[in-house]
PDB file of C-alpha atoms and ligand atoms in Angstrom:
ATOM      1  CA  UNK A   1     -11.445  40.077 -26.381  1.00 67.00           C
ATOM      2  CA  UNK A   2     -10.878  38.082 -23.040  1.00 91.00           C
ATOM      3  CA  UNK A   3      -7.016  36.399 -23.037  1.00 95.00           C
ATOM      4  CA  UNK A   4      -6.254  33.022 -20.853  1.00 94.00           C
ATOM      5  CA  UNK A   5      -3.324  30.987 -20.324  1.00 96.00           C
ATOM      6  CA  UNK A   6      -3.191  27.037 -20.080  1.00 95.00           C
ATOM      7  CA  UNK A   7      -1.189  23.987 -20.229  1.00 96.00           C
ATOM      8  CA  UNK A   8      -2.220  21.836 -23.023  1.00 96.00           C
ATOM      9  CA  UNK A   9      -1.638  18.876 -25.638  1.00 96.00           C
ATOM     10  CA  UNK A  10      -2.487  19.218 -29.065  1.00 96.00           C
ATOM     11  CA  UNK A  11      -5.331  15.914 -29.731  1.00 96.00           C
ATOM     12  CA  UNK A  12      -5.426  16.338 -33.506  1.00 95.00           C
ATOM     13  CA  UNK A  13      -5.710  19.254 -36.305  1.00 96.00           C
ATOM     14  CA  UNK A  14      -7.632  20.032 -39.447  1.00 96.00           C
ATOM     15  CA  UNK A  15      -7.071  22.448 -42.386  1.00 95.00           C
ATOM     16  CA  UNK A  16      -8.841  25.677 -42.313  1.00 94.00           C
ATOM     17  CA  UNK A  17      -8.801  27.881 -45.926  1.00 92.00           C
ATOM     18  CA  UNK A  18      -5.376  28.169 -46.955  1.00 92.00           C
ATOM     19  CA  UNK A  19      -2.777  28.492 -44.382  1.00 92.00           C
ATOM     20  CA  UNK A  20      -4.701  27.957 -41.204  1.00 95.00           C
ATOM     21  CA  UNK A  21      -5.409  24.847 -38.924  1.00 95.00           C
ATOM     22  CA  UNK A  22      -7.973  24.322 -36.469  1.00 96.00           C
ATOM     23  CA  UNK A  23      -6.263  22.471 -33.218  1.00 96.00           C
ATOM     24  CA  UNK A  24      -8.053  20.610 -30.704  1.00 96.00           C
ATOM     25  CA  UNK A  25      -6.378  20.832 -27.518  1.00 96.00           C
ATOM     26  CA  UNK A  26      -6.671  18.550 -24.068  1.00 96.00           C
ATOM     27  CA  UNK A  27      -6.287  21.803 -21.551  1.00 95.00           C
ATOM     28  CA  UNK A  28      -5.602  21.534 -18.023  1.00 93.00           C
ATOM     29  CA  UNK A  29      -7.719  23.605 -17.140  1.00 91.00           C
ATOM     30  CA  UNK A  30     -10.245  24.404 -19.808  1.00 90.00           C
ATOM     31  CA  UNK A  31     -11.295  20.859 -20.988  1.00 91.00           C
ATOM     32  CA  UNK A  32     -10.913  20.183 -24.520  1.00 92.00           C
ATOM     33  CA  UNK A  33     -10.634  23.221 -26.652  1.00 92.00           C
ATOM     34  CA  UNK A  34     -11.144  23.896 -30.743  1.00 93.00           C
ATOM     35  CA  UNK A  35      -8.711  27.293 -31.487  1.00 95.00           C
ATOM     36  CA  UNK A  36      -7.447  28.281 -34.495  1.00 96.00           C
ATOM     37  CA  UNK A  37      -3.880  28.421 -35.189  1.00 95.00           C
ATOM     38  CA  UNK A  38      -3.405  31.307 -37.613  1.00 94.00           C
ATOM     39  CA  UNK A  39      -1.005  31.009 -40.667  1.00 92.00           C
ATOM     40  CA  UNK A  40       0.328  27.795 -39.256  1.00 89.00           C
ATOM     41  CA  UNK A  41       0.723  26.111 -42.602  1.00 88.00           C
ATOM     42  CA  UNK A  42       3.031  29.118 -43.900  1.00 88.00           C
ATOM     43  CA  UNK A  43       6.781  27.920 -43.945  1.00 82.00           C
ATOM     44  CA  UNK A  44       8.161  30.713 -42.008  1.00 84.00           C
ATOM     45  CA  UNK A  45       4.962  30.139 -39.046  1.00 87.00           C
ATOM     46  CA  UNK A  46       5.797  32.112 -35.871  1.00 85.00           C
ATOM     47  CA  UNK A  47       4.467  28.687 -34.474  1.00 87.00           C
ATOM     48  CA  UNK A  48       6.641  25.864 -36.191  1.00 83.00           C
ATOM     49  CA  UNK A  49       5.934  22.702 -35.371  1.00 84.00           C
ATOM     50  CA  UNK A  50       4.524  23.200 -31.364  1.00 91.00           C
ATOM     51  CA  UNK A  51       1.239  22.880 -33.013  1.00 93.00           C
ATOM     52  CA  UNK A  52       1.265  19.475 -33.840  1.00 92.00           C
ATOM     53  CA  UNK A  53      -0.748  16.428 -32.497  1.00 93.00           C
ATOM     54  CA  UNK A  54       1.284  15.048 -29.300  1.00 93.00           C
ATOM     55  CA  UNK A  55       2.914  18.739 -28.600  1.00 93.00           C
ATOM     56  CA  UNK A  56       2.400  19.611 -24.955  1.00 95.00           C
ATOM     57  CA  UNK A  57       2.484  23.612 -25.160  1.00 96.00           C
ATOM     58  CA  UNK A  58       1.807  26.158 -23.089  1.00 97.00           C
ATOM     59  CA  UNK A  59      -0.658  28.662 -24.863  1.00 97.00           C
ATOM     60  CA  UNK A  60      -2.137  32.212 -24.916  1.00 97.00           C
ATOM     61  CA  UNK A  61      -5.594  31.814 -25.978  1.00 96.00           C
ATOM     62  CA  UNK A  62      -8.430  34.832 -27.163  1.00 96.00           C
ATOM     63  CA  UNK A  63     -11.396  34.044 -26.996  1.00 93.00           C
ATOM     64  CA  UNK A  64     -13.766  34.915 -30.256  1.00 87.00           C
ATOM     65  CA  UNK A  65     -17.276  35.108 -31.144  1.00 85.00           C
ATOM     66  CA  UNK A  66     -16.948  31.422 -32.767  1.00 83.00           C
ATOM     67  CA  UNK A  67     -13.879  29.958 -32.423  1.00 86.00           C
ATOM     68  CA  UNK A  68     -10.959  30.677 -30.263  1.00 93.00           C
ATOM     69  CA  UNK A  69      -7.958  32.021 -31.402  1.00 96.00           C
ATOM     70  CA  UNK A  70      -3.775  30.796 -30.676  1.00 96.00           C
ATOM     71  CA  UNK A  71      -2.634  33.573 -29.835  1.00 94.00           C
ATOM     72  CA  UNK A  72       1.497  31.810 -28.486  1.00 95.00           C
ATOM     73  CA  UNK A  73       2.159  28.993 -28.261  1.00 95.00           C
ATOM     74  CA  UNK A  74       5.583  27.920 -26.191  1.00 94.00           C
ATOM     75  CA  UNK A  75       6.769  24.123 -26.223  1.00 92.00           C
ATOM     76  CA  UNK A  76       6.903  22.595 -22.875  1.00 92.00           C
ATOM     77  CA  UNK A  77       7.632  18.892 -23.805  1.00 84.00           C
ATOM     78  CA  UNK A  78       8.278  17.783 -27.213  1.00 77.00           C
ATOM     79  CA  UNK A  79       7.028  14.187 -27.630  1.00 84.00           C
ATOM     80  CA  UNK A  80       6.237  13.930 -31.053  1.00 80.00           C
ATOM     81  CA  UNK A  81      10.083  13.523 -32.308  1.00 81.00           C
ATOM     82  CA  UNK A  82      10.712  10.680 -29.756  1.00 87.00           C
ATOM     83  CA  UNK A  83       7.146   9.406 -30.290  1.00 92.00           C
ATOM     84  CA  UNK A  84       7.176   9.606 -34.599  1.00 87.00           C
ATOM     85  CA  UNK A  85      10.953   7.859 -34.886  1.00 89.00           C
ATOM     86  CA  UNK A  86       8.701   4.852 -33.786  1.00 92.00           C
ATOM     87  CA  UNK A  87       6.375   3.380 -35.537  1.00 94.00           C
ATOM     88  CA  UNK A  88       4.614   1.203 -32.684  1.00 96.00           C
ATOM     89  CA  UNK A  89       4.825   4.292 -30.453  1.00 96.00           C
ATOM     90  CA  UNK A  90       3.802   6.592 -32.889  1.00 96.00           C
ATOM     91  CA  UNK A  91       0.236   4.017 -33.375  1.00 96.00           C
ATOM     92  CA  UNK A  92      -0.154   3.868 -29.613  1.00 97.00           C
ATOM     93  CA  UNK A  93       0.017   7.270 -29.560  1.00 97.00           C
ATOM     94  CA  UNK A  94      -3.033   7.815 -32.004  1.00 97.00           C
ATOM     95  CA  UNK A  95      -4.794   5.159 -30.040  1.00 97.00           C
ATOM     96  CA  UNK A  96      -4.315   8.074 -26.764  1.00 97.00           C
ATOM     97  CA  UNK A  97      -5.021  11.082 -28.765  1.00 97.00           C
ATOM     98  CA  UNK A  98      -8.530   9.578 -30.031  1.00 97.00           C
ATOM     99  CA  UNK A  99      -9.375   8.340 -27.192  1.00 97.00           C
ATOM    100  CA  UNK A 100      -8.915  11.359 -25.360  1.00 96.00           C
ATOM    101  CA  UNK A 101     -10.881  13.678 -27.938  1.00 95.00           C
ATOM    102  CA  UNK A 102     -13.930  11.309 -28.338  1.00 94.00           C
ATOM    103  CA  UNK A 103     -13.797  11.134 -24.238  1.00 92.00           C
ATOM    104  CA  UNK A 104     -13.818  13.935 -23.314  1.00 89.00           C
ATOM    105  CA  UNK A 105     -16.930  15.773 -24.843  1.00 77.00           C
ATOM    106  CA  UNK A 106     -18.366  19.152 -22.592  1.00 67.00           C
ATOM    107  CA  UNK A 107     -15.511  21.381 -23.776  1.00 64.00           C
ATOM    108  CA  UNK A 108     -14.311  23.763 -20.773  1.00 65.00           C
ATOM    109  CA  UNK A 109     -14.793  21.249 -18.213  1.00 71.00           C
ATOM    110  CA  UNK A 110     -12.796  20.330 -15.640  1.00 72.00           C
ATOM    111  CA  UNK A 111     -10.447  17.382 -17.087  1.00 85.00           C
ATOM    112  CA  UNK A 112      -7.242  18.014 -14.859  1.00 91.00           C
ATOM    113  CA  UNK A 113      -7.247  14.241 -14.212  1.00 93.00           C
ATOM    114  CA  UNK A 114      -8.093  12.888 -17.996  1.00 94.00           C
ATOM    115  CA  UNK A 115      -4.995  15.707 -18.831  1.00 95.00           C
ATOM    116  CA  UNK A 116      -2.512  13.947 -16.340  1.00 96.00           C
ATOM    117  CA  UNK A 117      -3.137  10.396 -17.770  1.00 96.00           C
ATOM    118  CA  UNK A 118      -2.375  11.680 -21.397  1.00 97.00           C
ATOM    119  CA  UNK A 119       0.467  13.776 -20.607  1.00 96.00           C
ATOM    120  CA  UNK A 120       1.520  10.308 -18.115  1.00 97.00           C
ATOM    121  CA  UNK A 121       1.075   7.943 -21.164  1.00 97.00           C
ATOM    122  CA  UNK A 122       2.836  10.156 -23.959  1.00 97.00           C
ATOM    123  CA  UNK A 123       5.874  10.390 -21.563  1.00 96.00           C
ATOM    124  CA  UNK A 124       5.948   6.951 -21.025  1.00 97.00           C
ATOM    125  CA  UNK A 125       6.311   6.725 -25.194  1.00 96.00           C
ATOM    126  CA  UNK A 126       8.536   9.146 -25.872  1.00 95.00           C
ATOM    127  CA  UNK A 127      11.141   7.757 -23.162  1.00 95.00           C
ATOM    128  CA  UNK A 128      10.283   3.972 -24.830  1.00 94.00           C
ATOM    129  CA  UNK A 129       9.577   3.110 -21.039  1.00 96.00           C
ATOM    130  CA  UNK A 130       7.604   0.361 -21.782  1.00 97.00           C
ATOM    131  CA  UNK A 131       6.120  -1.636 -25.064  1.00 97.00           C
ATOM    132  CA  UNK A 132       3.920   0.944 -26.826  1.00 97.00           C
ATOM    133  CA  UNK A 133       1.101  -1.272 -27.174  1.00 97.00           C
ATOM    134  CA  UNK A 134       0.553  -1.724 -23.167  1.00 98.00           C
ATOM    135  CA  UNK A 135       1.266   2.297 -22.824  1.00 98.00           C
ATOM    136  CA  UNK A 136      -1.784   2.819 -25.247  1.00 98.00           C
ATOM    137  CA  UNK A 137      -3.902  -0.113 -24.105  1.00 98.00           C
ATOM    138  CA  UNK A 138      -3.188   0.797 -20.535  1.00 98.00           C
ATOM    139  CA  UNK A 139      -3.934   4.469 -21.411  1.00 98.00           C
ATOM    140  CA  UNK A 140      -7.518   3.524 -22.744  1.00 98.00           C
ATOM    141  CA  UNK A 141      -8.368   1.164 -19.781  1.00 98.00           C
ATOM    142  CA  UNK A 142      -7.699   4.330 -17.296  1.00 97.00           C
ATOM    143  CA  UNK A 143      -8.871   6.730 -19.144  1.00 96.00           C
ATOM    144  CA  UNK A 144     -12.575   4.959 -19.251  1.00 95.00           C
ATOM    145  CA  UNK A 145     -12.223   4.011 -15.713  1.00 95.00           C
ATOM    146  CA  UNK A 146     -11.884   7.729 -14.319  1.00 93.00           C
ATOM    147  CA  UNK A 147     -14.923   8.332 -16.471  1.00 91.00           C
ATOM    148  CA  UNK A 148     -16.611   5.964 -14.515  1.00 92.00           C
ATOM    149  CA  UNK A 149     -16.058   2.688 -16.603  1.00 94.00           C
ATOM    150  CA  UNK A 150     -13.952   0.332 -14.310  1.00 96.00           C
ATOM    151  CA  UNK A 151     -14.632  -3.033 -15.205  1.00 97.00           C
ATOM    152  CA  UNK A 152     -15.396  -5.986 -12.437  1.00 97.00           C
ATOM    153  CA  UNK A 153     -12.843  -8.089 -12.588  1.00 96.00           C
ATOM    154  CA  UNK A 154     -12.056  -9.628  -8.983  1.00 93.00           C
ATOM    155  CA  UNK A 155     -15.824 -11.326  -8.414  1.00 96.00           C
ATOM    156  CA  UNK A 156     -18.801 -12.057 -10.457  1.00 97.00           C
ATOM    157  CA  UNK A 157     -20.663  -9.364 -11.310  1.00 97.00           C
ATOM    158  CA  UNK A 158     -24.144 -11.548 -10.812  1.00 97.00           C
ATOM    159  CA  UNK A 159     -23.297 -13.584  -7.614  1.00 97.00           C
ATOM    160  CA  UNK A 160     -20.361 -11.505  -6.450  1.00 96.00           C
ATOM    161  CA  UNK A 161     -19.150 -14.547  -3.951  1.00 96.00           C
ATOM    162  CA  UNK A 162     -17.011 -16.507  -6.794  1.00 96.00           C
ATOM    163  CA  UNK A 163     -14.130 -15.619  -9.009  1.00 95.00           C
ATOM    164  CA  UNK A 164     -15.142 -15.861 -13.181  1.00 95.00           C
ATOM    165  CA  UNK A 165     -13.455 -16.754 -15.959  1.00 96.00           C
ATOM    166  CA  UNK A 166     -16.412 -15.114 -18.425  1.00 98.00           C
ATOM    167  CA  UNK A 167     -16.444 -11.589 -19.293  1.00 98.00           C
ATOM    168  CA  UNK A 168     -19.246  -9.776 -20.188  1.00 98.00           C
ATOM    169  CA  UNK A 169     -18.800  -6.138 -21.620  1.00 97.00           C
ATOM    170  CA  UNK A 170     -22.540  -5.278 -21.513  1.00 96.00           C
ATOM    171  CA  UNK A 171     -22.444  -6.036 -17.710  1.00 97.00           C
ATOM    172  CA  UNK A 172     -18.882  -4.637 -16.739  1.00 97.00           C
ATOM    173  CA  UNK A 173     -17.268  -7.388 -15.609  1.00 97.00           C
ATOM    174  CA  UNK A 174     -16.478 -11.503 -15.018  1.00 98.00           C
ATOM    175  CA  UNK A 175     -19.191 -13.678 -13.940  1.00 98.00           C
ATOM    176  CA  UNK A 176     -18.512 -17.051 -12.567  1.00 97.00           C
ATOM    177  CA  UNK A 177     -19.286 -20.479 -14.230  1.00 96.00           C
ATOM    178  CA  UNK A 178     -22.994 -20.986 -12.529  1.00 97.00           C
ATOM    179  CA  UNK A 179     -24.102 -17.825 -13.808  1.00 97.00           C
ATOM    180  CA  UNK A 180     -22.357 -16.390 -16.714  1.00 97.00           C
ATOM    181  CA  UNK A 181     -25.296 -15.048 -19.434  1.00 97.00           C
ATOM    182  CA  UNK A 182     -24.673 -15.658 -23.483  1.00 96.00           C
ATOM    183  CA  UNK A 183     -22.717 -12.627 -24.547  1.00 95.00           C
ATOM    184  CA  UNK A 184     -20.195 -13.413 -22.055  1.00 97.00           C
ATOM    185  CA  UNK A 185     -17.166 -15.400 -23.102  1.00 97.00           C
ATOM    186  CA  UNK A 186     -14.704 -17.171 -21.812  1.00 97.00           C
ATOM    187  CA  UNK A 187     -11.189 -15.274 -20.955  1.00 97.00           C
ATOM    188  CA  UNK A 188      -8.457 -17.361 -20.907  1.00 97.00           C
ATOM    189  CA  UNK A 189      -6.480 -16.826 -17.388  1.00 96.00           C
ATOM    190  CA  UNK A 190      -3.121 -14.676 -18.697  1.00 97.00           C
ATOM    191  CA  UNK A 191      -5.548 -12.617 -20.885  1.00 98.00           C
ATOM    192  CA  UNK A 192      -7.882 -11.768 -17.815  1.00 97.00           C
ATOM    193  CA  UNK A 193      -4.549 -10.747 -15.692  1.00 97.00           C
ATOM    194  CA  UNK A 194      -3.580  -8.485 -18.408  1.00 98.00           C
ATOM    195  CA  UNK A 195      -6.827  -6.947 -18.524  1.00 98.00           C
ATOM    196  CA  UNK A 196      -6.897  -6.030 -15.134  1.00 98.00           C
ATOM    197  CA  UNK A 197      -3.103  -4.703 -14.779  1.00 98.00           C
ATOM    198  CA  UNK A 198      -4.220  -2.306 -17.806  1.00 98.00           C
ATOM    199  CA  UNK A 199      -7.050  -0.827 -15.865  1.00 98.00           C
ATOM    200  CA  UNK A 200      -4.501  -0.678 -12.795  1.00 97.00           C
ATOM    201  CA  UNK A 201      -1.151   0.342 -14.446  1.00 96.00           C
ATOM    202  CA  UNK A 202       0.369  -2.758 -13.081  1.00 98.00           C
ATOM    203  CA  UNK A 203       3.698  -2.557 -15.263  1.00 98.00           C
ATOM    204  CA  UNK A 204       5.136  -5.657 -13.067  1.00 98.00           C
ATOM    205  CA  UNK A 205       2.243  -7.786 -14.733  1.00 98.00           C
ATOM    206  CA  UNK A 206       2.588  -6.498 -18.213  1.00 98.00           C
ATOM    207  CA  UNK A 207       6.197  -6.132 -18.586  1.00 98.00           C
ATOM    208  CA  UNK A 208       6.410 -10.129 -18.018  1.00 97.00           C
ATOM    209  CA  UNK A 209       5.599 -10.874 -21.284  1.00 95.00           C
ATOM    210  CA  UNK A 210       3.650  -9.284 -24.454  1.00 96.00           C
ATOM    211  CA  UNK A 211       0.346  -8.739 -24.543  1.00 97.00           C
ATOM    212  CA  UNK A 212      -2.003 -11.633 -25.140  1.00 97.00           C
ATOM    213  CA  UNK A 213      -4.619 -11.047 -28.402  1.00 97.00           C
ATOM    214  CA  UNK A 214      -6.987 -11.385 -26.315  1.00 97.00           C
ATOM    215  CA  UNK A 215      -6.473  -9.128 -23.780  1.00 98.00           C
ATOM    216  CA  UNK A 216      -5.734  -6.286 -26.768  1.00 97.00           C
ATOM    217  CA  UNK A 217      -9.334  -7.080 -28.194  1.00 97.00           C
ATOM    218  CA  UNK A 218     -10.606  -6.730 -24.758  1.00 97.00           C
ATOM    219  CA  UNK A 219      -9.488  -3.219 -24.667  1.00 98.00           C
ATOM    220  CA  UNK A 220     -10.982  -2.387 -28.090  1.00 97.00           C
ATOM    221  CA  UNK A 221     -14.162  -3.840 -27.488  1.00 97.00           C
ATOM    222  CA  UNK A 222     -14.838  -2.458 -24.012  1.00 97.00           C
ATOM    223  CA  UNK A 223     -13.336   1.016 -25.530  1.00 96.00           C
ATOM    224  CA  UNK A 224     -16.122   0.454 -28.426  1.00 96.00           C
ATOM    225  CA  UNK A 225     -18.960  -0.511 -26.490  1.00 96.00           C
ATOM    226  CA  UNK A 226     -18.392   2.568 -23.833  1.00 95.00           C
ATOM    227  CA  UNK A 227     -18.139   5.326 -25.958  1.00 93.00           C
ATOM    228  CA  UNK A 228     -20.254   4.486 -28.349  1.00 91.00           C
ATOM    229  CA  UNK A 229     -17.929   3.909 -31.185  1.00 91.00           C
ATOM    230  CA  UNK A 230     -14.796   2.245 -32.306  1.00 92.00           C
ATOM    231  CA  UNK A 231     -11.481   3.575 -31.685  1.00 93.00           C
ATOM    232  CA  UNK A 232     -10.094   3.684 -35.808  1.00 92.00           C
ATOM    233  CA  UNK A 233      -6.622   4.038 -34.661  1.00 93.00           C
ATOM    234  CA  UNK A 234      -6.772   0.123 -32.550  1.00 91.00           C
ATOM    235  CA  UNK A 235      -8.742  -1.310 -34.922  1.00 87.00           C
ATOM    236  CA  UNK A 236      -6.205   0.017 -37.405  1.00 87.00           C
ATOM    237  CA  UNK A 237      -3.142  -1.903 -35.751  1.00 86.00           C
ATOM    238  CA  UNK A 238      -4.673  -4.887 -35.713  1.00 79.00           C
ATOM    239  CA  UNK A 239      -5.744  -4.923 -39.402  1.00 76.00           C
TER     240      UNK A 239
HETATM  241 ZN1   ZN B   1     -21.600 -15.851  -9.986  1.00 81.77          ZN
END
């Protein structure tokens, strides 16, 4: 059985028969990962709690036929305790954790980048460093954009000579008065500003003042519309 060693975050876990738990990790360097975590619902686990969603660990993994196996597991930041005393922070950081796993699809590819921006945005929650909301909205923006999903948001995405005030998902940006099609609608202007310091981490923007409404449903439309399905754990803070 081939052994390797990676940096990782735990995304989320599920039960497996009676005391063991199928993790998926965000690797550094093996993409997103299913291993199971043996015996890790036993009180007296030689694990504890590192194998819980928001842990950053540093693990020994074997490789099996199937699935892959935990074989350690060492802590090397404990978020979840800052994060789960929170309430807001402990949403936002649902919002990352989904985001990441339905992102990221090809396990073992290279997601060194994808990993920085979640291990970036669950720091920023655990030290309260700005509202939680933002961190998670700001989180999902970036996360789509290194994928390849940047909105438009300086000229119109039709003419690209004048600024717009419409946004249109389907077309991945603002288009301008003259030319704006139906789905696009109109963004009023502090919602459109906090759109765009999301995508570019602009914390001088979006410390200011909270988040607009409109600007969050921005983020969980254009989060549902590029991959394919809705992030539960947005639409669930807003309900
Ligand atoms: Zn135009």
């Amino acid at each position: 059985m081939s052994l390797y060693r990676d940096e990782a975050v735990v995304l989320r876990t599920a039960k497996l028969g009676e005391a063991d738990r199928i993790i998926t990790l965000l690797t550094r360097g093996h993409g997103k990962i299913r291993a199971v975590a043996k015996g890790v619902r036993r009180i007296k686990s030689r694990f504890g709690a590192r194998l819980e969603p928001f842990m950053r660990v540093d693990v020994l993994i074997a490789e099996g036929r199937s699935l892959d196996v935990v074989s350690q597991a060492e802590s090397v930041a404990a978020y979840g305790a800052a994060i789960a005393t929170d309430y807001a922070a402990y949403e936002a950081a649902n919002v990352i954790v989904e985001t990441a796993d339905k992102l990221v699809n090809t396990e073992h590819e290279q997601t060194v980048r994808q990993y920085r921006l979640v291990i970036g945005a669950l720091n920023a929650l655990a030290k309260h460093a700005h509202a939680p909301r933002a961190i998670g909205d700001s989180y999902v923006m970036r996360a789509l954009a290194l994928a390849g999903w940047t909105p438009r948001l300086t000229t119109c995405v039709v003419c690209g000579q004048r600024e717009g005030a419409y946004l249109s998902i389907a077309a991945g940006g603002v288009m301008c008065e003259a030319d704006h099609t139906t789905d696009a609608r109109r963004i009023p202007p502090l919602a459109l500003r906090q759109f765009a310091a999301l995508v570019d981490g602009d914390w001088t923007v979006l410390d200011a003042e909270p988040l607009d409404t409109v600007a969050e449903q921005l983020v969980e439309d254009w989060g549902e519309y590029y991959l394919e399905r809705p992030i539960r754990s947005l639409r669930l803070i807003d309900s």
